[in-house]
Coordinates of C-alpha atoms in Angstrom, one line a residue:
X221 CA 13.0 -196.0 161.9
X222 CA 14.6 -195.5 165.2
X223 CA 15.7 -191.9 165.6
X224 CA 19.3 -191.4 165.1
X225 CA 21.6 -190.9 168.3
X226 CA 22.6 -187.6 169.5
X227 CA 26.0 -186.4 168.4
X228 CA 28.5 -183.5 169.3
X229 CA 31.4 -182.1 167.7
X230 CA 33.6 -179.6 169.1
X231 CA 35.7 -177.2 167.2
X232 CA 37.7 -174.5 168.4
X233 CA 35.1 -171.7 167.9
X234 CA 31.9 -173.8 167.8
X235 CA 30.1 -176.8 169.2
X236 CA 27.9 -178.6 167.1
X237 CA 24.9 -180.8 168.5
X238 CA 23.0 -182.8 166.2
X239 CA 20.0 -185.6 166.5
X240 CA 19.3 -186.0 162.9
X241 CA 16.1 -183.7 163.3
X242 CA 17.8 -180.7 163.9
X243 CA 21.6 -179.4 164.3
X244 CA 22.4 -176.7 167.0
X245 CA 25.4 -174.4 167.2
X246 CA 26.9 -172.8 170.0
X247 CA 29.9 -170.3 170.0
X248 CA 32.9 -171.9 172.0
X249 CA 33.3 -170.9 174.8
X250 CA 30.7 -168.2 174.8
X251 CA 27.6 -170.3 174.5
X252 CA 26.0 -168.0 172.2
X253 CA 23.3 -169.7 170.0
X254 CA 24.7 -169.1 166.3
X255 CA 22.8 -171.4 164.3
X256 CA 19.8 -173.6 164.3
X257 CA 19.6 -176.1 161.3
X258 CA 16.1 -177.4 160.5
X259 CA 14.0 -179.1 157.7
X260 CA 16.3 -178.2 154.9
X261 CA 16.9 -174.6 156.2
X262 CA 20.6 -173.9 157.1
X263 CA 19.9 -171.4 159.8
X264 CA 16.6 -170.4 161.3
X265 CA 18.2 -167.5 163.2
X266 CA 18.9 -164.3 161.5
X267 CA 22.0 -164.8 159.3
X268 CA 22.2 -161.1 158.8
X269 CA 23.1 -160.4 162.5
X270 CA 26.6 -161.1 163.9
X271 CA 27.0 -164.1 165.6
X272 CA 26.8 -162.5 169.1
X273 CA 23.0 -161.2 168.0
X274 CA 21.1 -164.4 167.2
X275 CA 20.3 -166.3 170.1
X276 CA 21.6 -165.5 173.8
X277 CA 21.2 -165.2 177.5
X278 CA 21.1 -161.8 178.8
X279 CA 20.6 -159.5 181.7
X280 CA 20.4 -156.0 182.7
X281 CA 22.2 -155.2 186.2
X282 CA 23.5 -152.2 188.0
X283 CA 25.4 -151.1 191.3
X284 CA 23.2 -149.9 193.8
X285 CA 21.8 -146.3 192.5
X286 CA 23.7 -147.0 189.2
X287 CA 22.5 -147.0 185.7
X288 CA 21.4 -150.2 184.0
X289 CA 23.9 -152.3 182.4
X290 CA 23.0 -154.6 179.3
X291 CA 25.1 -157.7 179.4
X292 CA 24.9 -160.4 176.9
X293 CA 26.1 -163.3 178.9
X294 CA 29.3 -164.9 177.4
X295 CA 31.0 -167.8 178.9
X296 CA 34.6 -168.1 179.4
X297 CA 34.7 -172.0 179.9
X298 CA 33.2 -174.9 178.0
X299 CA 32.3 -178.3 179.4
X300 CA 30.5 -181.3 178.1
X301 CA 28.6 -182.7 181.0
X302 CA 26.8 -185.6 179.5
X303 CA 27.1 -187.4 176.2
X304 CA 25.7 -190.5 175.0
X305 CA 23.3 -191.3 172.1
X306 CA 20.4 -190.5 174.2
X307 CA 21.5 -187.2 175.6
X308 CA 23.8 -184.6 175.3
X309 CA 24.1 -181.5 177.8
X310 CA 26.7 -178.9 177.6
X311 CA 27.7 -176.0 179.7
X312 CA 28.9 -172.4 179.4
X313 CA 30.1 -170.9 182.6
X314 CA 31.5 -167.4 183.3
X315 CA 32.9 -167.1 187.0
X316 CA 33.2 -163.8 188.9
X317 CA 36.1 -162.8 190.9
X318 CA 37.0 -159.3 192.7
X319 CA 38.8 -158.1 189.6
X320 CA 35.8 -157.9 187.6
X321 CA 34.2 -155.6 190.2
X322 CA 32.2 -152.9 188.4
X323 CA 32.6 -154.4 185.1
X324 CA 30.5 -157.7 185.2
X325 CA 27.6 -158.7 187.3
X326 CA 28.8 -160.2 190.5
X327 CA 27.2 -163.7 189.6
X328 CA 28.6 -167.3 188.7
X329 CA 26.6 -168.0 185.7
X330 CA 26.2 -171.5 184.3
X331 CA 24.5 -171.9 180.9
X332 CA 23.2 -175.2 179.9
X333 CA 21.8 -176.7 176.4
X334 CA 20.4 -180.2 176.1
X335 CA 19.2 -182.2 173.3
X336 CA 17.4 -185.4 173.6
X337 CA 17.3 -188.2 171.0
X338 CA 14.3 -188.2 168.7
X339 CA 13.5 -184.6 170.1
X340 CA 12.5 -181.9 167.7
X341 CA 14.0 -178.9 169.4
X342 CA 16.4 -178.2 172.6
X343 CA 16.4 -177.1 176.1
X344 CA 18.1 -174.5 178.0
X345 CA 18.3 -173.3 181.8
X346 CA 21.1 -171.5 183.4
X347 CA 22.2 -171.5 187.3
X348 CA 23.0 -168.0 188.5
X349 CA 25.0 -167.6 191.9
X350 CA 25.8 -164.8 194.2
X351 CA 28.5 -165.7 196.7
X352 CA 28.6 -164.8 200.2
X353 CA 30.3 -161.4 200.6
X354 CA 30.2 -160.6 197.1
X355 CA 29.3 -156.9 196.2
X356 CA 25.7 -155.5 196.4
X357 CA 23.9 -155.4 193.0
X358 CA 20.4 -154.9 191.5
X359 CA 19.3 -157.7 188.8
X360 CA 16.7 -155.7 186.7
X361 CA 16.1 -158.2 184.1
X362 CA 17.3 -161.6 182.6
X363 CA 15.7 -163.7 179.7
X364 CA 16.6 -165.7 176.6
X365 CA 16.3 -163.8 173.2
X366 CA 16.0 -165.3 169.6
X367 CA 16.1 -163.3 166.7
X368 CA 15.0 -165.3 163.7
X369 CA 15.3 -164.7 159.7
X370 CA 13.1 -161.9 158.7
X371 CA 13.0 -163.4 155.1
X372 CA 11.1 -166.3 156.4
X373 CA 9.1 -165.7 159.7
X374 CA 6.3 -163.4 159.2
X375 CA 3.5 -164.9 161.1
X376 CA 3.3 -164.8 165.0
X377 CA 1.1 -166.6 167.4
X378 CA 1.0 -166.1 171.1
X379 CA -2.7 -167.3 171.6
X380 CA -5.6 -168.9 169.7
X381 CA -7.0 -165.0 169.2
X382 CA -3.7 -163.6 169.1
X383 CA -2.0 -164.2 165.7
X384 CA -1.1 -162.3 162.7
X385 CA 1.1 -161.3 160.0
X386 CA 3.6 -159.1 161.7
X387 CA 5.2 -155.9 160.4
X388 CA 8.7 -156.3 159.3
X389 CA 11.8 -155.0 161.5
X390 CA 12.6 -152.4 158.6
X391 CA 8.9 -150.9 158.8
X392 CA 10.1 -149.4 162.3
X393 CA 12.8 -147.5 160.5
X394 CA 12.4 -143.6 160.2
X395 CA 11.8 -143.8 156.4
X396 CA 8.7 -146.2 157.1
X397 CA 7.4 -145.0 160.4
X398 CA 6.6 -142.3 162.8
X399 CA 7.9 -142.2 166.4
X400 CA 5.1 -142.0 168.8
X401 CA 5.1 -141.3 172.7
X402 CA 7.8 -143.8 173.7
X403 CA 10.6 -145.5 171.4
X404 CA 8.4 -148.9 171.4
X405 CA 5.7 -147.5 169.8
X406 CA 5.8 -146.7 165.9
X407 CA 2.9 -145.7 163.5
X408 CA 3.5 -147.7 160.1
X409 CA 3.5 -144.6 157.5
X410 CA 5.4 -146.5 154.5
X411 CA 5.3 -150.2 155.4
X412 CA 6.6 -153.2 153.1
X413 CA 3.4 -154.6 153.1
X414 CA 0.7 -151.5 152.4
X415 CA -2.3 -153.4 154.1
X416 CA -0.4 -152.4 157.3
X417 CA -0.2 -148.8 156.8
X418 CA -1.6 -146.9 159.5
X419 CA -1.3 -149.5 162.1
X420 CA 0.8 -149.0 165.5
X421 CA 3.4 -151.5 166.4
X422 CA 4.5 -152.0 169.8
X423 CA 5.9 -154.9 171.4
X424 CA 4.2 -154.2 174.9
X425 CA 0.8 -154.9 172.6
X426 CA 1.8 -158.6 172.7
X427 CA 2.3 -159.0 176.7
X428 CA 0.6 -161.8 178.5
X429 CA 0.3 -162.7 182.1
X430 CA 2.8 -165.2 183.2
X431 CA 0.0 -167.8 183.8
X432 CA -0.5 -167.8 180.0
X433 CA 2.7 -167.9 178.7
X434 CA 3.1 -171.3 177.8
X435 CA 3.8 -171.2 174.3
X436 CA 4.5 -168.5 171.8
X437 CA 6.4 -168.1 168.5
X438 CA 6.7 -167.7 164.7
X439 CA 5.9 -169.5 161.7
X440 CA 7.5 -169.5 158.1
X441 CA 5.5 -170.6 155.3
X442 CA 8.0 -171.3 153.1
X443 CA 9.3 -173.8 154.0
X444 CA 6.3 -174.4 156.5
X445 CA 8.1 -174.3 159.8
X446 CA 7.3 -173.3 163.4
X447 CA 10.0 -171.9 166.0
X448 CA 8.1 -172.1 169.3
X449 CA 9.3 -171.0 172.8
X450 CA 7.6 -173.4 175.4
X451 CA 7.6 -172.5 179.2
X452 CA 6.4 -175.7 181.1
X453 CA 6.6 -173.9 184.5
X454 CA 6.2 -170.6 186.0
X455 CA 8.1 -171.7 189.1
X456 CA 11.0 -169.7 188.2
X457 CA 9.5 -166.5 187.4
X458 CA 8.6 -163.7 190.0
X459 CA 5.6 -161.6 190.8
X460 CA 3.0 -164.3 190.5
X461 CA 0.6 -165.7 188.1
X462 CA -0.8 -162.3 186.8
X463 CA 2.5 -160.5 186.6
X464 CA 2.7 -159.6 182.7
X465 CA 5.9 -160.0 180.8
X466 CA 6.7 -159.7 177.1
X467 CA 6.4 -162.9 174.7
X468 CA 7.2 -162.4 170.6
X469 CA 7.5 -159.2 169.0
X470 CA 8.7 -157.6 165.5
X471 CA 12.3 -158.6 164.9
X472 CA 11.0 -161.5 164.4
X473 CA 12.0 -161.7 167.9
X474 CA 10.8 -164.4 170.6
X475 CA 11.7 -164.2 174.2
X476 CA 11.8 -166.3 177.2
X477 CA 11.3 -163.7 180.2
X478 CA 12.5 -164.7 183.6
X479 CA 12.8 -161.6 185.5
X480 CA 11.7 -157.8 184.4
X481 CA 10.4 -155.0 186.0
X482 CA 7.7 -154.5 183.4
X483 CA 4.3 -153.8 184.7
X484 CA 5.8 -153.7 188.2
X485 CA 8.7 -151.2 188.3
X486 CA 11.0 -151.1 191.0
X487 CA 9.1 -153.5 193.3
X488 CA 9.9 -156.4 191.1
X489 CA 13.6 -155.8 190.6
X490 CA 15.7 -158.1 193.0
X491 CA 18.2 -156.1 195.4
X492 CA 21.0 -158.0 196.7
X493 CA 22.6 -156.3 199.8
X494 CA 25.0 -157.1 202.4
X495 CA 26.8 -159.7 200.5
X496 CA 23.5 -162.2 200.7
X497 CA 24.2 -165.6 199.3
X498 CA 21.6 -166.3 196.3
X499 CA 21.2 -169.0 193.9
X500 CA 18.4 -169.7 191.7
X501 CA 17.9 -172.0 188.5
X502 CA 16.4 -170.4 185.6
X503 CA 14.4 -172.8 183.2
X504 CA 14.8 -175.1 181.5
X505 CA 12.6 -174.0 178.4
X506 CA 12.1 -175.8 175.3
X507 CA 12.7 -174.4 172.1
X508 CA 10.5 -176.5 169.8
X509 CA 10.5 -176.7 165.9
X510 CA 7.7 -178.2 163.8
X511 CA 6.9 -178.4 160.3
X512 CA 3.9 -179.8 157.9
X513 CA 4.4 -181.9 154.7
X514 CA 1.7 -180.5 153.0
X515 CA 1.8 -177.2 152.3
X516 CA 1.8 -174.3 154.8
X517 CA -0.8 -174.9 157.4
X518 CA -0.7 -172.4 160.1
X519 CA -3.3 -173.9 162.3
X520 CA -1.7 -177.4 162.2
X521 CA 1.7 -175.9 163.2
X522 CA -0.3 -173.8 166.0
X523 CA -2.0 -176.7 167.1
X524 CA 0.8 -179.2 167.3
X525 CA 2.8 -176.5 169.1
X526 CA 0.2 -176.6 171.8
X527 CA 0.0 -180.4 172.0
X528 CA 3.7 -180.3 172.6
X529 CA 3.3 -177.8 175.4
X530 CA 1.1 -180.3 177.1
X531 CA 3.6 -182.9 177.0
X532 CA 6.2 -180.5 178.2
X533 CA 4.0 -179.6 181.2
X534 CA 3.1 -183.0 182.1
X535 CA 6.7 -183.9 182.0
X536 CA 7.5 -181.2 184.5
X537 CA 9.6 -181.4 186.5
X538 CA 12.2 -183.0 183.8
X539 CA 14.3 -186.0 185.1
X540 CA 16.7 -185.3 182.3
X541 CA 19.0 -182.0 183.6
X542 CA 22.3 -183.2 185.1
X543 CA 22.6 -180.6 187.4
X544 CA 21.9 -181.3 191.0
X545 CA 20.4 -177.6 191.4
X546 CA 17.5 -178.9 189.5
X547 CA 15.4 -180.7 191.5
X548 CA 13.8 -183.5 190.3
X549 CA 10.3 -185.1 191.0
X550 CA 11.3 -187.4 193.9
X551 CA 13.2 -184.6 195.7
X552 CA 10.1 -182.3 195.4
X553 CA 6.7 -182.1 198.0
X554 CA 3.1 -181.2 197.5
X555 CA 0.3 -179.5 199.3
X556 CA -3.2 -179.6 199.1
X557 CA -6.4 -178.4 200.7
X558 CA -9.6 -176.4 200.5
X559 CA -10.2 -172.7 200.5
X560 CA -13.5 -171.3 201.7
X561 CA -14.4 -167.5 202.2
X562 CA -16.3 -166.2 204.9
X563 CA -18.1 -162.9 204.7
X564 CA -21.2 -162.9 207.0
X565 CA -22.5 -159.6 205.1
X566 CA -22.9 -161.9 201.8
X567 CA -23.9 -165.6 203.4
X568 CA -24.1 -166.9 206.9
X569 CA -22.4 -169.9 205.7
X570 CA -18.8 -170.0 204.5
X571 CA -18.5 -169.5 200.8
X572 CA -16.2 -171.9 198.3
X573 CA -13.0 -170.3 197.3
X574 CA -14.0 -171.1 193.5
X575 CA -11.3 -170.5 191.0
X576 CA -9.2 -168.9 193.9
X577 CA -5.3 -168.5 193.0
X578 CA -3.5 -170.3 195.5
X579 CA 0.2 -170.3 195.8
X580 CA 3.6 -170.7 197.7
X581 CA 6.1 -168.1 197.9
X582 CA 8.9 -167.0 200.1
X583 CA 7.8 -166.1 203.5
X584 CA 6.5 -162.4 203.8
X585 CA 3.2 -160.7 204.6
X586 CA -0.1 -161.3 203.0
X587 CA 0.2 -160.1 199.4
X588 CA 4.0 -160.0 199.4
X589 CA 4.4 -162.7 196.8
X590 CA 3.3 -160.1 193.9
X591 CA 6.6 -158.1 195.0
X592 CA 8.6 -161.3 195.6
X593 CA 11.6 -161.7 192.9
X594 CA 14.2 -163.8 194.6
X595 CA 12.7 -167.3 195.0
X596 CA 10.6 -169.7 193.5
X597 CA 6.8 -169.7 193.3
X598 CA 4.2 -172.5 192.9
X599 CA 0.8 -171.5 191.9
X600 CA -2.4 -173.2 191.0
X601 CA -6.1 -172.4 190.7
X602 CA -8.8 -173.9 193.0
X603 CA -11.5 -176.0 191.4
X604 CA -15.2 -175.1 191.9
X605 CA -15.3 -176.7 195.2
X606 CA -12.4 -174.6 196.4
X607 CA -10.2 -177.8 196.4
X608 CA -6.4 -177.2 195.5
X609 CA -3.1 -179.3 195.1
X610 CA 0.0 -177.8 194.3
X611 CA 2.6 -180.5 193.3
X612 CA 6.4 -180.6 192.5
X613 CA 7.4 -177.9 195.2
X614 CA 11.1 -177.4 195.6
X615 CA 12.6 -178.2 199.3
X616 CA 12.6 -174.9 201.4
X617 CA 10.3 -172.6 203.6
X618 CA 7.4 -171.2 202.2
X619 CA 3.9 -169.1 203.2
X620 CA 0.8 -170.2 201.5
X621 CA -1.0 -167.3 200.0
X622 CA -4.1 -167.0 198.0
X623 CA -6.5 -164.4 196.5
X624 CA -10.3 -165.2 195.5
X625 CA -11.8 -163.7 192.4
X626 CA -14.8 -161.6 193.8
X627 CA -13.4 -160.9 196.8
X628 CA -10.6 -158.1 197.9
X629 CA -7.5 -158.5 199.6
X630 CA -5.2 -161.1 200.2
X631 CA -5.0 -164.3 202.4
X632 CA -1.8 -165.7 203.8
X633 CA -1.8 -169.0 206.1
X634 CA -0.1 -167.7 209.4
X635 CA 2.4 -170.3 209.5
X636 CA 5.9 -171.2 207.5
X637 CA 5.8 -174.5 205.9
X638 CA 9.0 -176.4 205.3
X639 CA 9.0 -178.4 201.9
X640 CA 10.9 -181.5 202.1
X641 CA 11.6 -184.4 199.8
X642 CA 8.7 -186.5 199.0
X643 CA 6.5 -184.9 201.6
X644 CA 2.7 -184.3 201.3
X645 CA 1.0 -181.8 203.2
X646 CA -3.0 -181.7 203.9
X647 CA -4.0 -178.5 205.2
X648 CA -7.6 -179.4 205.2
X649 CA -10.3 -176.5 205.0
X650 CA -8.6 -172.8 205.3
X651 CA -10.9 -170.2 205.7
X652 CA -10.0 -166.7 204.4
X653 CA -11.9 -163.5 205.9
X654 CA -11.9 -160.5 203.5
X655 CA -11.9 -157.1 204.6
X656 CA -15.5 -156.3 205.7
X657 CA -16.8 -154.1 208.7
X658 CA -20.2 -153.7 207.4
X659 CA -22.8 -154.1 204.8
X660 CA -22.4 -152.7 201.2
X661 CA -23.9 -149.6 200.7
X662 CA -22.9 -149.4 197.0
X663 CA -19.9 -150.7 194.8
X664 CA -18.3 -150.0 191.6
X665 CA -16.7 -152.7 189.4
X666 CA -15.7 -156.4 189.9
X667 CA -12.9 -157.3 192.6
X668 CA -10.9 -159.3 190.1
X669 CA -7.6 -157.1 190.2
X670 CA -8.2 -155.7 186.6
X671 CA -9.8 -152.7 185.1
X672 CA -11.2 -154.7 182.0
X673 CA -14.8 -154.7 183.0
X674 CA -14.6 -150.9 183.1
X675 CA -15.3 -148.8 180.0
X676 CA -12.6 -149.2 177.1
X677 CA -12.7 -146.8 174.1
X678 CA -12.3 -147.6 170.7
X679 CA -8.8 -146.5 169.3
X680 CA -8.4 -143.3 167.7
X681 CA -8.8 -144.2 163.9
X682 CA -5.1 -143.2 163.6
X683 CA -3.5 -145.6 166.0
X684 CA -4.9 -149.0 165.3
X685 CA -3.8 -152.4 165.7
X686 CA -6.0 -154.5 163.5
X687 CA -5.6 -157.7 165.8
X688 CA -7.4 -155.9 168.5
X689 CA -10.5 -154.7 166.8
X690 CA -13.7 -156.0 168.2
X691 CA -11.2 -158.5 170.5
X692 CA -11.3 -159.3 174.2
X693 CA -8.1 -157.7 174.7
X694 CA -9.2 -154.4 173.3
X695 CA -7.4 -152.4 176.0
X696 CA -4.3 -153.3 174.3
X697 CA -4.7 -150.6 171.6
X698 CA -2.3 -147.9 171.4
X699 CA -3.3 -144.3 172.9
X700 CA -6.3 -145.2 174.7
X701 CA -5.2 -142.7 177.6
X702 CA -6.0 -139.8 175.2
X703 CA -9.3 -140.9 174.4
X704 CA -10.3 -139.7 178.0
X705 CA -10.1 -136.1 177.1
X706 CA -12.1 -136.7 174.0
X707 CA -15.0 -137.9 175.8
X708 CA -14.6 -135.8 178.7
X709 CA -13.6 -132.5 177.0
X710 CA -15.2 -130.0 179.2
X711 CA -15.3 -131.7 182.7
X712 CA -14.3 -134.8 184.3
X713 CA -16.1 -138.1 184.8
X714 CA -19.2 -138.0 187.1
X715 CA -20.8 -141.4 188.1
X716 CA -24.2 -141.7 189.9
X717 CA -24.7 -144.8 192.0
X718 CA -27.8 -146.4 191.0
X719 CA -28.0 -144.8 187.7
X720 CA -24.5 -145.1 185.9
X721 CA -23.2 -148.4 184.5
X722 CA -19.5 -148.9 185.2
X723 CA -19.3 -150.7 182.2
X724 CA -20.3 -147.9 180.0
X725 CA -19.6 -144.9 182.5
X726 CA -16.2 -145.6 184.1
X727 CA -13.4 -144.9 182.2
X728 CA -11.0 -147.5 182.5
X729 CA -8.0 -145.5 183.7
X730 CA -8.1 -142.2 185.8
X731 CA -5.5 -140.3 183.7
X732 CA -4.3 -136.7 183.2
X733 CA -5.8 -134.2 180.8
X734 CA -3.7 -132.9 178.0
X735 CA -3.9 -129.0 178.0
X736 CA -1.1 -128.3 175.8
X737 CA 2.1 -129.4 173.9
X738 CA 3.9 -131.5 176.8
X739 CA 1.4 -130.3 179.6
X740 CA -1.3 -132.0 181.3
X741 CA -3.6 -131.4 184.5
X742 CA -4.8 -133.5 187.2
X743 CA -8.4 -134.9 187.1
X744 CA -11.0 -135.0 189.5
X745 CA -13.5 -137.9 189.3
X746 CA -16.8 -137.6 191.3
X747 CA -19.0 -140.2 192.9
X748 CA -22.6 -139.2 193.9
X749 CA -24.6 -141.4 196.1
X750 CA -27.4 -141.0 198.5
X751 CA -27.6 -141.6 202.1
X752 CA -31.2 -141.9 203.5
X753 CA -29.8 -141.7 207.2
X754 CA -26.4 -140.8 208.5
X755 CA -25.5 -142.9 211.7
X756 CA -23.4 -140.4 213.8
X757 CA -22.3 -142.9 216.0
X758 CA -21.8 -145.6 213.6
X759 CA -18.4 -146.8 211.3
X760 CA -18.5 -146.4 207.6
X761 CA -15.8 -147.5 205.2
X762 CA -14.6 -146.8 201.9
X763 CA -12.3 -149.6 200.2
X764 CA -10.4 -148.4 197.1
X765 CA -8.9 -151.3 195.5
X766 CA -6.5 -150.5 192.5
X767 CA -5.4 -152.7 189.7
X768 CA -2.6 -150.4 188.8
X769 CA -0.5 -147.1 189.8
X770 CA 2.2 -145.3 187.9
X771 CA 3.7 -142.2 189.9
X772 CA 0.2 -141.4 191.1
X773 CA -1.3 -140.2 194.2
X774 CA -4.8 -140.6 194.7
X775 CA -6.5 -138.2 197.1
X776 CA -10.1 -138.7 198.7
X777 CA -12.5 -136.2 199.8
X778 CA -15.9 -136.3 200.9
X779 CA -18.4 -133.5 200.1
X780 CA -15.7 -130.8 199.9
X781 CA -13.7 -130.8 196.9
X782 CA -11.1 -128.2 198.4
X783 CA -11.0 -129.5 201.8
X784 CA -6.8 -129.5 202.8
X785 CA -5.5 -131.7 203.7
X786 CA -8.0 -134.3 201.7
X787 CA -9.8 -136.8 203.8
X788 CA -7.3 -139.6 202.6
X789 CA -4.5 -139.8 200.5
X790 CA -2.4 -142.7 199.0
X791 CA 0.7 -140.6 198.7
X792 CA 3.1 -141.5 195.9
X793 CA 2.6 -144.8 194.8
X794 CA 3.5 -147.0 191.8
X795 CA 5.8 -147.3 188.8
X796 CA 4.1 -150.2 186.9
X797 CA 3.3 -148.1 183.8
X798 CA 0.6 -150.4 182.6
X799 CA -1.4 -147.5 181.0
X800 CA 1.2 -146.6 178.6
X801 CA 2.2 -150.4 177.9
X802 CA -1.6 -151.6 177.6
X803 CA -1.7 -153.9 180.7
X804 CA -5.1 -153.3 182.1
X805 CA -3.4 -154.2 185.5
X806 CA -0.2 -153.9 187.1
X807 CA 0.5 -154.4 190.9
X808 CA -2.8 -154.5 193.1
X809 CA -3.3 -152.0 195.9
X810 CA -6.1 -152.2 198.6
X811 CA -6.7 -149.0 200.6
X812 CA -9.3 -149.2 203.6
X813 CA -10.5 -146.0 204.4
X814 CA -12.3 -145.1 207.7
X815 CA -15.0 -142.5 206.8
X816 CA -16.2 -140.1 209.5
X817 CA -19.9 -139.8 210.0
X818 CA -19.3 -136.2 210.1
X819 CA -18.3 -136.2 206.2
X820 CA -21.4 -137.4 205.2
X821 CA -24.9 -135.6 205.3
X822 CA -28.5 -137.1 204.8
X823 CA -29.5 -137.1 201.2
X824 CA -27.2 -136.4 198.2
X825 CA -23.5 -137.1 198.7
X826 CA -20.4 -136.8 196.6
X827 CA -17.0 -138.5 196.8
X828 CA -14.0 -136.6 194.9
X829 CA -11.3 -138.7 193.8
X830 CA -8.3 -136.8 192.7
X831 CA -4.9 -138.0 191.1
X832 CA -2.6 -135.3 191.6
X833 CA 0.5 -136.1 189.5
X834 CA 0.2 -134.6 186.2
X835 CA 3.6 -134.5 184.7
X836 CA 3.0 -137.1 181.7
X837 CA 0.1 -138.6 180.0
X838 CA 1.1 -142.1 181.8
X839 CA 0.7 -140.8 185.2
X840 CA -2.6 -142.4 186.5
X841 CA -4.3 -145.3 188.2
X842 CA -6.8 -148.0 187.2
X843 CA -9.5 -149.0 189.6
X844 CA -10.4 -152.6 190.3
X845 CA -13.2 -152.1 192.8
X846 CA -14.5 -149.5 194.8
X847 CA -17.2 -150.5 197.8
X848 CA -18.8 -148.2 200.5
X849 CA -19.6 -150.1 203.5
X850 CA -22.2 -148.8 206.2
X851 CA -22.5 -149.5 210.1
X852 CA -23.5 -153.0 210.7
X853 CA -27.3 -153.1 211.2
X854 CA -27.6 -150.0 209.0

């Protein structure tokens, strides 16, 4: 049978869109998602919640230096943008004017919802506009949130190996849980499911890198239904492919995150100043519903959601959104080329940029893409020959950026590219020369912008999430920062080059040491290494790449733990909070330290690494990679 056409019914307080597969109910004129009817269930959203707390777009904004204001975006005007039997698109707008200053974020917001004929789901996107001359403000977060029925949706899936029956929202209440170090984390002391007693629930344990957030959601087993949030493109997200964001968590809640300061801090909060003009399209994202005929089959629902994700990715950019602000395929351009790496101390020949991350973002300095948060970004991975192709790029001015796993630093093509509709730019061979002054004397870790290769301890038995036991993402267990003091109870970490193994002997995070109730002290790590001969006229270099920093200061000293001032300091850096949020990486930092030959001695040498800030257990850094270079010819 041919699928029935799409219909829309407009009532005084609700708009109902129906395509025979599902029925979507939106409040009129607010545009809140109040109901999703599917497969015999009247509403998949939490019917116990008020209508304004089921499905919605929201944002967090502030006036400069002001405190954050949470705003569930409610439209004031409803309009049917397109209506025929194949497609319905509706709009809920909220426009700003000077009488609203200080009360509402100074943005015009247009929320759109689309339903297609024969499609088991619906799309939503929004257009935000800050007009020239409007007040300054900061935009800390924006997203779409769905709160599903807790009596049905118990099983959550965010990856092939990250799926589980979840605790109930009631389990987080004081009579069933114990608060931990921050509000998002609780220890389940009397959960409804006794098998989950003694586990930790924390929404940050389910974060993902942008590049990996394509599909996630929940499954109901009676009846067997999947509710999936599919994001076919990262172009409207900020911070690049390895910026982390929330996905789904206890609620049952599922999120489409567009902007957030998680794992980055203030660096990724767009700040609009001097009345600048700004406009951006967030989405569309797809809410996909599926079901099984022959009883509950979680694997079948998940596999089908992944297949649908592939279909959505292949269909990007969609042709059906009506807004002219969402550029279609024929309006966009593409860039291709090949990236090589030149490091004469590794190979006389250029090295293939195998699996390099290559992307376009707003013009800026090398590496600026990871803090860029107002424009669009377009990323891909180079193949095993260094070839890359970036397609469907929106028109505008960009720089091309890259970084290559296995090499430190950031590449930027020193030219601003203007993408116009239909143009295809072939850049040919590009060569990245990573920072390098001399041969490697020794190194610790792998330059991949993550601390995952270092020693990650088992969690304290009283703080366990069973999903991450013997799991590749074992760093997502709660409380691992406390394990440092358990392992190094009397003295701090000492690493001996040539003897120690960074996989076993280098703790994944350089954290503070707890000395009492709410008291902590700075820690100093040591790297011991041999120098057979000190070249008194040669140049030595210490490269320190950090995968994360949270209100930290790293001081570096050579062979004298008390020299003041230190030989090098990063000064105060970082607010990404990755240690507390089980992130294994946040923003990337690279420090290139000139090492005077007078600091070194023939024979045994020691580098002292002190993280000086110690007001909390979460102040600290994660190392990505450390390399000592000697003078050329040594």
